Tab-separated table of C-alpha atoms in Angstrom:
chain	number	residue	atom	x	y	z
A	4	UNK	CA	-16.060	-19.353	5.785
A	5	UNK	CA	-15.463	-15.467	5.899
A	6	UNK	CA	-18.135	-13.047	5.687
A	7	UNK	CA	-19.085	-10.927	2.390
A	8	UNK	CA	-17.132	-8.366	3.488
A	9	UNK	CA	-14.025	-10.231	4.948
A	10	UNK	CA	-10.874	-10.047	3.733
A	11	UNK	CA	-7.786	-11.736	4.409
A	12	UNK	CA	-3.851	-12.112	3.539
A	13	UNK	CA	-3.277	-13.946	0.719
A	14	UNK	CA	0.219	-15.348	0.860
A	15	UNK	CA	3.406	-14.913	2.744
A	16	UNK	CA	4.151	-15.948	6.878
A	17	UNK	CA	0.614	-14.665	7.139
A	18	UNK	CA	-1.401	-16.313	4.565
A	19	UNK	CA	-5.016	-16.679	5.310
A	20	UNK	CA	-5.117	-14.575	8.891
A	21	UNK	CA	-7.996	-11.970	8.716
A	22	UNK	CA	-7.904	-8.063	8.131
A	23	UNK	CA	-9.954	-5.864	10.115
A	24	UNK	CA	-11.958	-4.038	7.593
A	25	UNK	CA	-13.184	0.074	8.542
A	26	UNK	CA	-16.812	-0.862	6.646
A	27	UNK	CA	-18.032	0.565	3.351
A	28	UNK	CA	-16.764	4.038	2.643
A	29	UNK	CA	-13.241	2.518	2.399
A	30	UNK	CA	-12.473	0.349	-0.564
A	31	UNK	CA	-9.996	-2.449	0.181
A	32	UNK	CA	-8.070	-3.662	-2.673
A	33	UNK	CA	-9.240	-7.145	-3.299
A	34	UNK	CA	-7.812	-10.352	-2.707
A	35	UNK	CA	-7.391	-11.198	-6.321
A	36	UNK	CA	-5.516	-7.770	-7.479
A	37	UNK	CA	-3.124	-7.900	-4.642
A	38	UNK	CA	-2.249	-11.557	-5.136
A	39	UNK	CA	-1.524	-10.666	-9.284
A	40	UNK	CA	0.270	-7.726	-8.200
A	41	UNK	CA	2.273	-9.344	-5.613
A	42	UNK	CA	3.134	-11.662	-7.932
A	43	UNK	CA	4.175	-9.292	-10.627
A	44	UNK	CA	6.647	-8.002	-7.786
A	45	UNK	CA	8.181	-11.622	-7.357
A	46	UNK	CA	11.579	-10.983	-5.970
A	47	UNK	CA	11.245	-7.022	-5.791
A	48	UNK	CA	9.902	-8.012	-2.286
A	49	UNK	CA	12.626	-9.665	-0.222
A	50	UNK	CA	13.947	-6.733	2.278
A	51	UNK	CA	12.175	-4.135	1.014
A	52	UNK	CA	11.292	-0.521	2.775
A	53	UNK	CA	7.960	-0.160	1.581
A	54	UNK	CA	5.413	2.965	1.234
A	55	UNK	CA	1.865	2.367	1.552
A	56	UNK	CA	0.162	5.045	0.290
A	57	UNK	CA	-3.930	6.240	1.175
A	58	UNK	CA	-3.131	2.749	3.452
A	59	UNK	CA	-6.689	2.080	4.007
A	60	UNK	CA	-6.991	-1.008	6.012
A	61	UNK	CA	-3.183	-1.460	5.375
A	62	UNK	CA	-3.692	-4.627	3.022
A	63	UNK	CA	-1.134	-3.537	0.422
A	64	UNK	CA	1.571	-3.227	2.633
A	65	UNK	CA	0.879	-5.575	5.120
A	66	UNK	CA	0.578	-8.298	1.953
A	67	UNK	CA	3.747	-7.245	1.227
A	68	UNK	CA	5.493	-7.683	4.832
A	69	UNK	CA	3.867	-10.911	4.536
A	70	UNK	CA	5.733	-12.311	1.393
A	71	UNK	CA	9.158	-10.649	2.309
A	72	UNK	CA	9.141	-6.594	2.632
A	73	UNK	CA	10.926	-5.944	5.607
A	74	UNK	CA	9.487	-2.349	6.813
A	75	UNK	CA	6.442	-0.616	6.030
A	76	UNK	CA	5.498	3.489	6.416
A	77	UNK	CA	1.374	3.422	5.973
A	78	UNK	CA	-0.126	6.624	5.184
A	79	UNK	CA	-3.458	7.371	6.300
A	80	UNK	CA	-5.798	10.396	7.468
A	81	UNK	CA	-9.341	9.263	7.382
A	82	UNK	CA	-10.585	8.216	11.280
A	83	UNK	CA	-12.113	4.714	10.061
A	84	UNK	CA	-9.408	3.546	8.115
A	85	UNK	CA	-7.090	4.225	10.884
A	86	UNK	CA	-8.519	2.414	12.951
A	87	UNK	CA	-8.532	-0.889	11.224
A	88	UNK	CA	-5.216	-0.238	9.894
A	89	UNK	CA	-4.268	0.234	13.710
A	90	UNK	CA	-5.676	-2.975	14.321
A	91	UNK	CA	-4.339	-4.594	11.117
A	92	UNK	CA	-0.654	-3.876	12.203
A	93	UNK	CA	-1.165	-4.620	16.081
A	94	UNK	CA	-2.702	-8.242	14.910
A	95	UNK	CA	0.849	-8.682	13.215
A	96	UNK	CA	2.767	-7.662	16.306
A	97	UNK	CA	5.060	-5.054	13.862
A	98	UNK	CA	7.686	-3.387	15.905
A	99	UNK	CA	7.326	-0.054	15.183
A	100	UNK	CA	10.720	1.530	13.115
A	101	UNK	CA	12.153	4.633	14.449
A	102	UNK	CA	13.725	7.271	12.510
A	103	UNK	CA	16.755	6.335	11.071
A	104	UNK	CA	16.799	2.838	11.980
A	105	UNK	CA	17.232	0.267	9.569
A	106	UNK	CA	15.228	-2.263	9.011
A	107	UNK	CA	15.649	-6.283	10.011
A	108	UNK	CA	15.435	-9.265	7.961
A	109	UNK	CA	14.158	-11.093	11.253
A	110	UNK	CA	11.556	-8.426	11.998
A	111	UNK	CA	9.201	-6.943	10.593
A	112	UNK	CA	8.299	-3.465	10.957
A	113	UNK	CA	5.496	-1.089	10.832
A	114	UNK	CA	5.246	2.898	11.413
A	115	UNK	CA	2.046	4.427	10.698
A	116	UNK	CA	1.396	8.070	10.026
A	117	UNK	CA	-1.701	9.997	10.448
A	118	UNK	CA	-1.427	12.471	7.698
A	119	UNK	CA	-2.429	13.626	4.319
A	120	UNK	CA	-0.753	11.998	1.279
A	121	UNK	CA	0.024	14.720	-0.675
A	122	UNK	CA	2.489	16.934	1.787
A	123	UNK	CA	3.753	13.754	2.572
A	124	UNK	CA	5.156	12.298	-0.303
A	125	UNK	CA	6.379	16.003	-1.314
A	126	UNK	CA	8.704	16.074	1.400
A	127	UNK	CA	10.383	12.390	0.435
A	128	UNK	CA	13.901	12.470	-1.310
A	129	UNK	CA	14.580	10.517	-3.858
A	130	UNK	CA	15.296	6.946	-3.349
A	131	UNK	CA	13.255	7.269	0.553
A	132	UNK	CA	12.028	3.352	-0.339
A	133	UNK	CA	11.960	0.714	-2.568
A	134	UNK	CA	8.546	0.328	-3.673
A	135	UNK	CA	5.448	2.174	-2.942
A	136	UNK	CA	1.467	1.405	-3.331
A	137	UNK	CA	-0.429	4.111	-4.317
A	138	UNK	CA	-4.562	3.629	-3.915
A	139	UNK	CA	-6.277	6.878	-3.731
A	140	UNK	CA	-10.257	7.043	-3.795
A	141	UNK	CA	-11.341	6.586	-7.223
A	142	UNK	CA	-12.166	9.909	-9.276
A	143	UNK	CA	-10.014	11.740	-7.018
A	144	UNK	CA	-6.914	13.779	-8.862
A	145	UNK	CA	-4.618	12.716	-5.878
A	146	UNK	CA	-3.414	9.851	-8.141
A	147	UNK	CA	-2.474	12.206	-10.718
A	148	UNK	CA	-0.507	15.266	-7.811
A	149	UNK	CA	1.317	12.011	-6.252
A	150	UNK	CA	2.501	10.517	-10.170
A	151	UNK	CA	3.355	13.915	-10.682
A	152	UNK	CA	5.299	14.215	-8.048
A	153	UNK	CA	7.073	10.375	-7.732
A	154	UNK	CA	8.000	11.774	-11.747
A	155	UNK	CA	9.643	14.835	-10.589
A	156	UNK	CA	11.521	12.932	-7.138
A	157	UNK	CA	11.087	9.474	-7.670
A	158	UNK	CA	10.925	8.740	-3.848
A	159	UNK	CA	10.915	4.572	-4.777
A	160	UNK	CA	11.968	3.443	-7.917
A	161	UNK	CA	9.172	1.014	-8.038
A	162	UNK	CA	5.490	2.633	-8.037
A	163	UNK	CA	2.365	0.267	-8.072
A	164	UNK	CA	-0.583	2.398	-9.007
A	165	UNK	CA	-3.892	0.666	-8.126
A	166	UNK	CA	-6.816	3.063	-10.118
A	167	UNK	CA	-9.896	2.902	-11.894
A	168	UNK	CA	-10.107	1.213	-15.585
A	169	UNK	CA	-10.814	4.362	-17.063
A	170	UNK	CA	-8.486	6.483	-15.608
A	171	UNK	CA	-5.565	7.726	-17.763
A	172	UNK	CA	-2.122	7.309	-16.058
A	173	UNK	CA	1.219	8.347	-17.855
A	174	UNK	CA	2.828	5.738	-20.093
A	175	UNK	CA	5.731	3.897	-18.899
A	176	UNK	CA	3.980	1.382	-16.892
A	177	UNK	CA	3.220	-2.320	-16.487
A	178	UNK	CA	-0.617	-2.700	-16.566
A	179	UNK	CA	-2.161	-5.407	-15.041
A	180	UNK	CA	-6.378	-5.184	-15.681
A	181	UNK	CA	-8.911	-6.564	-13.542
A	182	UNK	CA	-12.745	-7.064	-13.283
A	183	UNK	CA	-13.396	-3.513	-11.065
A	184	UNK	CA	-9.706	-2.013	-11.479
A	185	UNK	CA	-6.613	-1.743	-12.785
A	186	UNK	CA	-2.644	-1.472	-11.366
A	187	UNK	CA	0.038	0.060	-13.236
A	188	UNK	CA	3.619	-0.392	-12.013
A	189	UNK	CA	6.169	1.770	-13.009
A	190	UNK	CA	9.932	0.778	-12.720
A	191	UNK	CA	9.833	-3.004	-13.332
């Protein structure tokens, strides 16, 4: 059985192994909203260069390696969370991409950058991946400088929003609601 605060992949080549979590300031998304959203996604998956956005532990974008993605850039700055996400991509033995490189089908890989969000994402050109997560700390107006910005250069023409239920995002979206949450994806 896994402990309270255990999580875990939910489907994919890695179904079931354990995530390293960075402890309560970070909130993971759960099991159950990344297993509707990754469903939502279906075939948007297979080969795709994925962004993983205020990465956290990683679990979005790891998730999606797991069921098909072939690369993954995580974006994180806060000490804790790197760590586990560190330890969330070595458990997964991700080859790390280097610039320009393409992707493989046969392996999966993983770079992961230590940096603020928000400069980040204004320096991508349009097109930069296929689909990005975007989980921000609840309450904070990143969400809405990073939608404004994905509007204005859509760096991946699919954007999966994870925020909280009372937060207004721009209409255009798929929403999927949840207990504690909800994800909007634009682009589907």
């Amino acid at each position: 059985p896994l402990e309270d605060n255990a999580m875990r992949i939910v489907g994919g080549i890695w179904a079931g192994r354990r995530l390293t979590s960075p402890g309560r300031r970070v909130r993971p998304t759960r099991e159950a909203v990344r297993a509707a959203l990754m469903d939502t996604l279906g075939d948007h998956l297979a080969g795709a260069r994925v962004l993983d956005l205020f990465a956290g532990t990683g679990a979005l974008g790891i998730e999606a390696l797991s069921r098909g993605a072939a690369s993954a850039d995580f974006v994180e700055h806060g000490a804790e969370a790197l760590h586990a996400l560190k330890a969330n991509v070595a458990a997964r033995k991700l080859r790390p991409l280097r610039r320009g490189q393409p992707p493989s089908a046969a392996d999966k890989a993983a770079r992961i950058f230590k940096r603020d969000a928000l400069p980040f994402v204004a320096r991508l050109p349009a097109g930069a991946y296929d689909l990005a997560f975007l989980d921000p700390p609840y309450g904070s107006r990143k969400l809405d400088r990073v939608l404004t910005t994905w509007q204005a250069t859509p760096f991946a023409p699919l954007l999966c929003v994870e925020h909280a239920l009372d937060h207004a995002v721009p209409a255009g979206g798929r929403r999927l609601d949840f207990e504690a949450c909800a994800v909007t994806v634009y682009g589907l």
